[in-house]
Tab-separated table of C-alpha atoms and ligand atoms in Angstrom:
chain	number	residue	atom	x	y	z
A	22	UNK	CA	12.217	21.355	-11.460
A	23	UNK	CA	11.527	18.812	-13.481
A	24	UNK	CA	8.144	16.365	-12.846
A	25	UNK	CA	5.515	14.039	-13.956
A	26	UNK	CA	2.246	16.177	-14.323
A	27	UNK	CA	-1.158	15.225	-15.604
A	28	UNK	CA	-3.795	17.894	-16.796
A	29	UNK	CA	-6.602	15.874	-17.823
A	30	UNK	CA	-7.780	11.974	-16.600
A	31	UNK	CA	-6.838	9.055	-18.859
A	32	UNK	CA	-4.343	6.198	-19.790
A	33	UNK	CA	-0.759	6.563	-18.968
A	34	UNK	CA	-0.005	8.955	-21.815
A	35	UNK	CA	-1.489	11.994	-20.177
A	36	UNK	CA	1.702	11.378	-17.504
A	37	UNK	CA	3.622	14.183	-19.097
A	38	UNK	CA	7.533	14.616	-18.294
A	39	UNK	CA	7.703	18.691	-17.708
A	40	UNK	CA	9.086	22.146	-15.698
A	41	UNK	CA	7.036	23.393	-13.556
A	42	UNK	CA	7.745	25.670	-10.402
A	43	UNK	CA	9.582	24.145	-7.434
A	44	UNK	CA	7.307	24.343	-4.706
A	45	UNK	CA	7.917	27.071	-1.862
A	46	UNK	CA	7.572	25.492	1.870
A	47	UNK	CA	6.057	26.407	4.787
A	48	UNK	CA	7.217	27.307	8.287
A	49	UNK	CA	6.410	23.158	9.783
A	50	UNK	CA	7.303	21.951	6.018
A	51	UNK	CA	10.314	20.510	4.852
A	52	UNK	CA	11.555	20.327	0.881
A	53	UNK	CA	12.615	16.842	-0.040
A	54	UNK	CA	14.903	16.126	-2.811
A	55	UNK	CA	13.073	12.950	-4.199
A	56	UNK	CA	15.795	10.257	-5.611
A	57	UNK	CA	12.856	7.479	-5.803
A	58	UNK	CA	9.191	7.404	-5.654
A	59	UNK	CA	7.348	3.846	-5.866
A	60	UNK	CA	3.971	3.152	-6.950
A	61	UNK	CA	1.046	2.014	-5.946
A	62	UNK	CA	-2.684	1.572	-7.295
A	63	UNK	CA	-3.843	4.384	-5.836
A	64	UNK	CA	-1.657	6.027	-8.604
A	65	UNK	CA	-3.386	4.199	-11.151
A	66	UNK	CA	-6.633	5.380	-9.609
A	67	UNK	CA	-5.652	9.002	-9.111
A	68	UNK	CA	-4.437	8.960	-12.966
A	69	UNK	CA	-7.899	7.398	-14.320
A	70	UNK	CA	-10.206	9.826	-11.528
A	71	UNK	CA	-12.500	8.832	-9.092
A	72	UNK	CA	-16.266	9.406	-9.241
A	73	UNK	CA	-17.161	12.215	-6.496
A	74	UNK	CA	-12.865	12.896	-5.874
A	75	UNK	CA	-11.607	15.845	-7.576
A	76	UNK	CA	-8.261	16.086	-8.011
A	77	UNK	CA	-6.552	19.116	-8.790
A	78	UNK	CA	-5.260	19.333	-11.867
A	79	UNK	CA	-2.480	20.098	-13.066
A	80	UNK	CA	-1.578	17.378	-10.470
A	81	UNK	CA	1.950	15.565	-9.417
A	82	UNK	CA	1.455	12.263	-8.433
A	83	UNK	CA	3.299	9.939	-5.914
A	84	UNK	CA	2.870	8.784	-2.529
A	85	UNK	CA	5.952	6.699	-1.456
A	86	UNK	CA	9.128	8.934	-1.547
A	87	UNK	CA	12.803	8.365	-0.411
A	88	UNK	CA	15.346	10.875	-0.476
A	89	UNK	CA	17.000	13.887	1.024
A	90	UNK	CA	16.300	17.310	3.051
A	91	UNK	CA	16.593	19.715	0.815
A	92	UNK	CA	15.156	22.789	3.212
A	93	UNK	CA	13.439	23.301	6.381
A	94	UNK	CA	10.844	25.620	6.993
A	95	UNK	CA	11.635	28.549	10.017
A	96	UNK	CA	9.560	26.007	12.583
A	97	UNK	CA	11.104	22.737	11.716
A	98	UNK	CA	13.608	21.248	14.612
A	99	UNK	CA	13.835	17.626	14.170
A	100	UNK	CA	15.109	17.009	10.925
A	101	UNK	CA	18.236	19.211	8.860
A	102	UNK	CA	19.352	19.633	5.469
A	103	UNK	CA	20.832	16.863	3.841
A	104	UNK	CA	19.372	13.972	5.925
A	105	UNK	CA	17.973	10.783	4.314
A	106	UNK	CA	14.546	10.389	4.588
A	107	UNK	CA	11.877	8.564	3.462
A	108	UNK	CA	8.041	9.828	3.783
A	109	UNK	CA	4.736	8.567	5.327
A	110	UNK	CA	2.323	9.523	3.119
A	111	UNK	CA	-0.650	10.582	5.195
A	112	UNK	CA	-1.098	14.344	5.238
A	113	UNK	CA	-3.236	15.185	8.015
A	114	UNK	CA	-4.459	18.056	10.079
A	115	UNK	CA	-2.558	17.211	12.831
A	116	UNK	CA	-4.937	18.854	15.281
A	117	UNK	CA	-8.145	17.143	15.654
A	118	UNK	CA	-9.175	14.563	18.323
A	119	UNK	CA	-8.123	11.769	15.993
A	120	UNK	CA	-4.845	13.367	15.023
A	121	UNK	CA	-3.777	14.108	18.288
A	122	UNK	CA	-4.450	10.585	19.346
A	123	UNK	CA	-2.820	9.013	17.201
A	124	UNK	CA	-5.126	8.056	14.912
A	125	UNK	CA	-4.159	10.204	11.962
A	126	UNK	CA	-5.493	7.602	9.485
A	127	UNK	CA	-9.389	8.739	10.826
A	128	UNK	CA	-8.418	12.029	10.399
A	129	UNK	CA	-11.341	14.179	8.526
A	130	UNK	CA	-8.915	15.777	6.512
A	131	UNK	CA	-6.097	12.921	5.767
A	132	UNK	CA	-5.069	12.838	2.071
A	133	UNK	CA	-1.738	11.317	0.891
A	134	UNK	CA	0.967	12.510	-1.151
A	135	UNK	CA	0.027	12.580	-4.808
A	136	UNK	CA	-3.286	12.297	-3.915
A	137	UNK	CA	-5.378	15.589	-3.138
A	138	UNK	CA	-1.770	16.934	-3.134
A	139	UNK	CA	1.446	16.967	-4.888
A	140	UNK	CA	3.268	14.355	-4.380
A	141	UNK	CA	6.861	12.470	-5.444
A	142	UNK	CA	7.094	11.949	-8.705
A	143	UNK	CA	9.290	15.098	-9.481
A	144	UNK	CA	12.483	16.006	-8.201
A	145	UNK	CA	11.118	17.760	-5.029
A	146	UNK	CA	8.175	17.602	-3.379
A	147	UNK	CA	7.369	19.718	-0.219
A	148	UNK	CA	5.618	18.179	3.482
A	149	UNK	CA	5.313	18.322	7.154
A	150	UNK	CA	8.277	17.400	9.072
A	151	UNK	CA	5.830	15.324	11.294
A	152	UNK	CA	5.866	12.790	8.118
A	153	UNK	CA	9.848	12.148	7.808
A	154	UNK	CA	10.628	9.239	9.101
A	155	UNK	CA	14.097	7.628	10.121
A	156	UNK	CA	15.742	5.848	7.136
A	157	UNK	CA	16.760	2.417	6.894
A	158	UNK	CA	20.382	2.304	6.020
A	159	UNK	CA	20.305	-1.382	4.988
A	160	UNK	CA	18.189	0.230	2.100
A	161	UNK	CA	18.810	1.717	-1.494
A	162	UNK	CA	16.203	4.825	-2.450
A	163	UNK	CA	14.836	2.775	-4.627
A	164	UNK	CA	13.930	0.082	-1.310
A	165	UNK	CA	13.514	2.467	1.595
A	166	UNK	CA	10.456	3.759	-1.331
A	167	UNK	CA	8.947	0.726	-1.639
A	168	UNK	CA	8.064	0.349	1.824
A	169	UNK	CA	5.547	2.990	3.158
A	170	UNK	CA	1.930	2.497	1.593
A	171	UNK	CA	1.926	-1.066	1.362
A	172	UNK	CA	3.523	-2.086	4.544
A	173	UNK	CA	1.581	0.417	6.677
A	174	UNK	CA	-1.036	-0.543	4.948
A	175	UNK	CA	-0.687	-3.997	5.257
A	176	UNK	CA	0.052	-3.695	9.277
A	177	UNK	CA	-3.188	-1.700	9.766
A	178	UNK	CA	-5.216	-4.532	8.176
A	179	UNK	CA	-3.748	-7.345	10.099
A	180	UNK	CA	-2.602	-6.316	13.169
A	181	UNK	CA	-4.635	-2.908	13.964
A	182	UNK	CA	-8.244	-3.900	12.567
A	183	UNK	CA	-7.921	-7.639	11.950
A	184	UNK	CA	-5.734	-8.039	15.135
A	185	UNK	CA	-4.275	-11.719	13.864
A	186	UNK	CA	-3.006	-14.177	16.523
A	187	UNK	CA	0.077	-16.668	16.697
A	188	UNK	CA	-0.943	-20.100	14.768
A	189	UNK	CA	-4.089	-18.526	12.860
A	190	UNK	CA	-4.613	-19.092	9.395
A	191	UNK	CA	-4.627	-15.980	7.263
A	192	UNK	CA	-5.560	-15.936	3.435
A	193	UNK	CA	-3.806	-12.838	1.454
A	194	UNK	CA	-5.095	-12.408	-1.761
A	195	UNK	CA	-2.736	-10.917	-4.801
A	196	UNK	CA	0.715	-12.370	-3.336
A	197	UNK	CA	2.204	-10.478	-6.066
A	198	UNK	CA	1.082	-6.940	-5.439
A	199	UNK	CA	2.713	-4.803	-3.341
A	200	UNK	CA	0.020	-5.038	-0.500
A	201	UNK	CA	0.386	-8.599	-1.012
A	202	UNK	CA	3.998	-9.106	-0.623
A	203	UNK	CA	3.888	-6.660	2.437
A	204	UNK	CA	1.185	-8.774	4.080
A	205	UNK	CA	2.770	-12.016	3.839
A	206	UNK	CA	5.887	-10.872	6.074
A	207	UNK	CA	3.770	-9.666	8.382
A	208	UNK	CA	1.560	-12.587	8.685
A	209	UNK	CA	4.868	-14.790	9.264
A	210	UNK	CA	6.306	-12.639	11.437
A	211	UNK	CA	3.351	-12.814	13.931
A	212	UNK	CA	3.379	-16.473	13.681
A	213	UNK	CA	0.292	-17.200	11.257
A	214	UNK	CA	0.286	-19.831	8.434
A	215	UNK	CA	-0.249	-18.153	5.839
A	216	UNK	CA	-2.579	-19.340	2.250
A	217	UNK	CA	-1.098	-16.240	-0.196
A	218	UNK	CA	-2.787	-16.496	-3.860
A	219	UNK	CA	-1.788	-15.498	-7.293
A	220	UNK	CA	-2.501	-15.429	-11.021
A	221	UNK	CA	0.941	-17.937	-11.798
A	222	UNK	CA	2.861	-20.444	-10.639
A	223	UNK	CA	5.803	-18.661	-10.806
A	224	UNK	CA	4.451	-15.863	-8.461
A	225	UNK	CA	3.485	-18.508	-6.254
A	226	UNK	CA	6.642	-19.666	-5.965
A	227	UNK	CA	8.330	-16.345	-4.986
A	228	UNK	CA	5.379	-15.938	-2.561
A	229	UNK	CA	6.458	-19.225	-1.192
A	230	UNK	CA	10.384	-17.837	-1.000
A	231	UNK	CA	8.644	-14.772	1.134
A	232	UNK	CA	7.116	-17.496	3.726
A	233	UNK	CA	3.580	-18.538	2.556
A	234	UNK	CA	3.401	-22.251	3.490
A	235	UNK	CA	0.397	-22.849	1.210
A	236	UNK	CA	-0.089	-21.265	-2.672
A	237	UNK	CA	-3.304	-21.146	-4.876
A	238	UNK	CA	-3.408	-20.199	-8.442
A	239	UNK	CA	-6.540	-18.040	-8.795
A	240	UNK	CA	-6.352	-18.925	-12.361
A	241	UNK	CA	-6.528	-22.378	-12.370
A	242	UNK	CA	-7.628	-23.704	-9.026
A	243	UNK	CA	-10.894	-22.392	-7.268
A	244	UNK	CA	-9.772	-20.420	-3.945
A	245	UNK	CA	-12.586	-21.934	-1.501
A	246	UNK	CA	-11.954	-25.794	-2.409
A	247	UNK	CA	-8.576	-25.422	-2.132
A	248	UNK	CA	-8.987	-23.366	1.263
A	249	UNK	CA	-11.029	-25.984	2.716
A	250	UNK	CA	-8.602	-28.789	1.647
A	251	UNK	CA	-5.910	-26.950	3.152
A	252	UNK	CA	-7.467	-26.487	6.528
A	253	UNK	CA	-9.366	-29.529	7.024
A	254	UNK	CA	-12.321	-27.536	5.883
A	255	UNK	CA	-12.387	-25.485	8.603
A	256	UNK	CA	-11.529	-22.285	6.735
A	257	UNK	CA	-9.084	-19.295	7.903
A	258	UNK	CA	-9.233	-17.291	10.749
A	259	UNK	CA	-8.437	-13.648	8.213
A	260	UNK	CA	-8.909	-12.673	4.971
A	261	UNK	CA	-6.962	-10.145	3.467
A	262	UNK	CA	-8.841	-8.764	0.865
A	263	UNK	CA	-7.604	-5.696	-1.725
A	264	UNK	CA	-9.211	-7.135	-5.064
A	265	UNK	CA	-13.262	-6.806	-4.638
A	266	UNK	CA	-15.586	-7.827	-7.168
A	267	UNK	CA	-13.509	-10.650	-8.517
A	268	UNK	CA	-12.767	-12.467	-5.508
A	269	UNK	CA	-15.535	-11.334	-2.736
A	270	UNK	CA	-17.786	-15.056	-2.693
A	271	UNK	CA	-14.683	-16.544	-2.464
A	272	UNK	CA	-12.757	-14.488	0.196
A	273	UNK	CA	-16.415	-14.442	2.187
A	274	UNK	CA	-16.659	-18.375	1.274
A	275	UNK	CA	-13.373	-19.493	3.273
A	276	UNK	CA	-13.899	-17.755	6.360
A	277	UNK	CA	-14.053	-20.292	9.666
A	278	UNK	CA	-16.406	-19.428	11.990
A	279	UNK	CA	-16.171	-16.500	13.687
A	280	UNK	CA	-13.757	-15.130	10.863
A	281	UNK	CA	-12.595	-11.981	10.329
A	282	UNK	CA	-12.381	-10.196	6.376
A	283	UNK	CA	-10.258	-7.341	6.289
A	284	UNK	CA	-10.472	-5.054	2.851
A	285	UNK	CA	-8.723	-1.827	2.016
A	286	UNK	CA	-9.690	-1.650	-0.944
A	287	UNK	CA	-11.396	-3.300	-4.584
A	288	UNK	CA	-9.167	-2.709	-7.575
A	289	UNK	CA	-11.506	-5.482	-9.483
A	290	UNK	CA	-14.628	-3.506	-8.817
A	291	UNK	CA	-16.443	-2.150	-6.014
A	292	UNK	CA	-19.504	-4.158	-5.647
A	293	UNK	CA	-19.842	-7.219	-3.481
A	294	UNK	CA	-23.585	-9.196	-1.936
A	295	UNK	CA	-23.267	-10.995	1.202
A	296	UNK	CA	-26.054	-13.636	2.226
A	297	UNK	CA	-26.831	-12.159	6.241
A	298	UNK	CA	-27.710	-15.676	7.039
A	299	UNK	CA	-24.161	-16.487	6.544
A	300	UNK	CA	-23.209	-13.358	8.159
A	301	UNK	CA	-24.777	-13.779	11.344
A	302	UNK	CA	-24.843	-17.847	11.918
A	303	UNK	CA	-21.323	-17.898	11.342
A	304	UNK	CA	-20.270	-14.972	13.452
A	305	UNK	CA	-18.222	-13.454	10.916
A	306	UNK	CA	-16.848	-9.747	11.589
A	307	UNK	CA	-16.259	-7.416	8.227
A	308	UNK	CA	-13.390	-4.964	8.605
A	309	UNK	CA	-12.569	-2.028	6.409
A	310	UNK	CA	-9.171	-0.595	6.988
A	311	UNK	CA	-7.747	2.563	5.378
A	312	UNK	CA	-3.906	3.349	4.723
A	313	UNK	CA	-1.915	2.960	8.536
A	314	UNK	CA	-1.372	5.127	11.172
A	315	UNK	CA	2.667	7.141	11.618
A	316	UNK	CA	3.075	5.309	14.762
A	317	UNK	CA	2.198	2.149	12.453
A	318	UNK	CA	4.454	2.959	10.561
A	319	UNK	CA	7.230	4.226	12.711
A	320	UNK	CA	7.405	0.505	14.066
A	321	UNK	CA	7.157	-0.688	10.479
A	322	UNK	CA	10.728	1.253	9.632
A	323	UNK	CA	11.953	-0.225	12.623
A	324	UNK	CA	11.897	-3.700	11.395
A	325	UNK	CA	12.456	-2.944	8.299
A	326	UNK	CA	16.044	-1.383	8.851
A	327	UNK	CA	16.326	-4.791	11.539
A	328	UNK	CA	15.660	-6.671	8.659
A	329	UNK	CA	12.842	-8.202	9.609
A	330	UNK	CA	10.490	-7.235	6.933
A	331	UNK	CA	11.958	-6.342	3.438
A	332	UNK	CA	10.371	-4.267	0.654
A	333	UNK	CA	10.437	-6.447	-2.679
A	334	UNK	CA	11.132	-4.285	-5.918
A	335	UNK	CA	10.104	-5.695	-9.095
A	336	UNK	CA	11.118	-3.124	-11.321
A	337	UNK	CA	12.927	0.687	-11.254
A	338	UNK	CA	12.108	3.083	-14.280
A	339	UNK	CA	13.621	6.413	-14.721
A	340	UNK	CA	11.152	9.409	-13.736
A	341	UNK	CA	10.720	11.088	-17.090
A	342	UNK	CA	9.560	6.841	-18.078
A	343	UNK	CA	6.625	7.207	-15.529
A	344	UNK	CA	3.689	6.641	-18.056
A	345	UNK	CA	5.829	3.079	-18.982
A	346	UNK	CA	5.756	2.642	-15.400
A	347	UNK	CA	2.063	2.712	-14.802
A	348	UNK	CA	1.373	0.554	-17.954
A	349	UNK	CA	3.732	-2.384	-16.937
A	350	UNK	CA	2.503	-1.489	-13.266
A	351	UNK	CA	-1.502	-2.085	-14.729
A	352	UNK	CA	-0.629	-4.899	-16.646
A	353	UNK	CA	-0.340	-7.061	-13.277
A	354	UNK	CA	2.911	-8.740	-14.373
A	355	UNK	CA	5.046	-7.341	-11.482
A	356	UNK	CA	5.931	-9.171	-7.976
A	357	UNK	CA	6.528	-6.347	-5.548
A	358	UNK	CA	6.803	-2.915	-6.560
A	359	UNK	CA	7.280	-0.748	-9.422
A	360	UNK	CA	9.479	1.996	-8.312
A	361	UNK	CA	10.871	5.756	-10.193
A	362	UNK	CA	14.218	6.332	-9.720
A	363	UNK	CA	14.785	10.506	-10.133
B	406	LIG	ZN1	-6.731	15.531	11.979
């Protein structure tokens, strides 16, 4: 089959556009015939390498697939050859007290797609049938792949650790990522007001079309001033942070009392300083969060195919394009997601 496979770390150009072996199944796996695989920025990271994470190279990446069953392994009863599908992403044990309680994003050994394992950028890719999920059939591919790792991402944050309430105020940093774009929906749909940020007024105004009721230009306006005007300087209820180092003292800044920030991850840099007196006089609660959970996400595809929440695709390249892909996808000038079509 054909596939994008890296064999050393670097810029886009080691994304190489090869044959390699398809891969052989196992009795609770299912083959997938990938027809689209979106990014993310764990891509970006997974390309670049992570201090203390080795991948295994040669390594396939991709995490957010849509497509068809190809084959079922000799165990596999709930799904059949030539269904649509689209994937979770989260590979997990499946066995261990968080697994089998449904929190498979604690799991010891969770890893996603394209991450410790091969994942979706080729034209098939092999998981457990535990991680097809039903697909959308308002969708294209190139949609129903867009949705996974940002939207059960962004549900985790807000509604599993950050647990936002009808009328609160929520600031979501990077309107324009994918993360972003996800979080916004969600924020609307559970009745928050919503203060969504991003680096031009043009990508505040499609975060606007989306449902924030409040935009602020990271570039040109200063994020806590502009919080405090808009609430009566009172601050928001949630932060949804996903940028780090750049924006920490100003996500930690424009918290109300008794605030909660919820992070999942720092694509500006990993280190942050908090001032504990702040901390602890305002009663402010720090949340990590880390991808979503399958039931998370199960509920996720059922809006999504109710049209309630929508996946927002910036841009679809052709597979064997995938190192243009992560360059246009680094350069930050998308809104939504950069998607492969194979
Ligand atoms: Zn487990």
């Amino acid at each position: 089959m054909k596939a994008i496979v890296f064999e050393r770390h670097g810029p886009p150009d080691v994304l190489k556009y090869i044959e390699v072996p398809q891969p052989a199944i196992k009795p609770n796996e299912v083959l997938v015939r990938v027809k689209a695989c979106a990014l993310n920025h764990l891509d970006i990271w997974v390309r670049l390498g992570l201090p203390g994470v080795p991948i295994p190279l040669p390594h396939i990446p991709g995490s957010d697939v849509a497509g068809e069953i190809a084959q079922v392994g000799s165990e596999v009863t709930s799904v059949r050859v030539g269904q649509k599908v689209v994937l979770a992403p989260g590979v997990t044990c499946g066995k261990c007290p968080a697994c089998v309680s449904g929190l498979d994003n604690r799991c010891r050994h969770f890893t996603n797609l394209g991450y410790m394992i091969d994942g979706g950028c080729a034209e098939f890719v092999r998981v457990p049938e535990v991680n097809c999920l039903p697909y959308p059939e308002n969708l294209s591919f190139e949609e129903a792949a867009a949705v996974p790792l940002v939207f059960q991402t962004a549900w985790h944050m807000l509604v599993g650790r950050a647990q936002l309430q009808p009328g609160e105020d929520v600031l979501i940093l990077g309107a324009s990522s994918g993360v972003g774009s996800a979080a916004i929906q969600i924020a609307k749909f559970f009745g928050a007001r919503v203060i969504a940020t991003a680096g031009t007024d043009e990508k505040l105004q499609k975060a606007k079309r989306l449902g924030a009721d409040h935009g602020i230009n990271h570039k040109s306006q200063k994020i806590r001033e502009e919080v405090r005007r808009i609430t009566n300087k009172r601050g928001v209820d949630v932060v949804f942070e996903h940028v780090g180092t750049a924006t920490w003292d100003e996500s930690i800044a424009s918290l109300a009392p008794s605030g909660r920030l919820v992070t999942c991850g720092a694509t500006t840099g990993f280190d942050a300083r908090i001032d504990l007196r702040f901390l602890f006089s305002r009663q402010l609660s720090l949340l990590g969060s880390y991808m979503g959970t399958k039931s998370e996400l199960q509920t996720v595809m059922k809006l999504v195919a109710a049209g309630r929440l929508k996946p927002i695709v910036d841009r679809v390249f052709p597979l064997a394009q995938a190192a243009a892909a992560h360059a246009y996808l680094e350069s930050s000038s998308q809104f939504g997601k950069v998607v492969l079509r194979v």
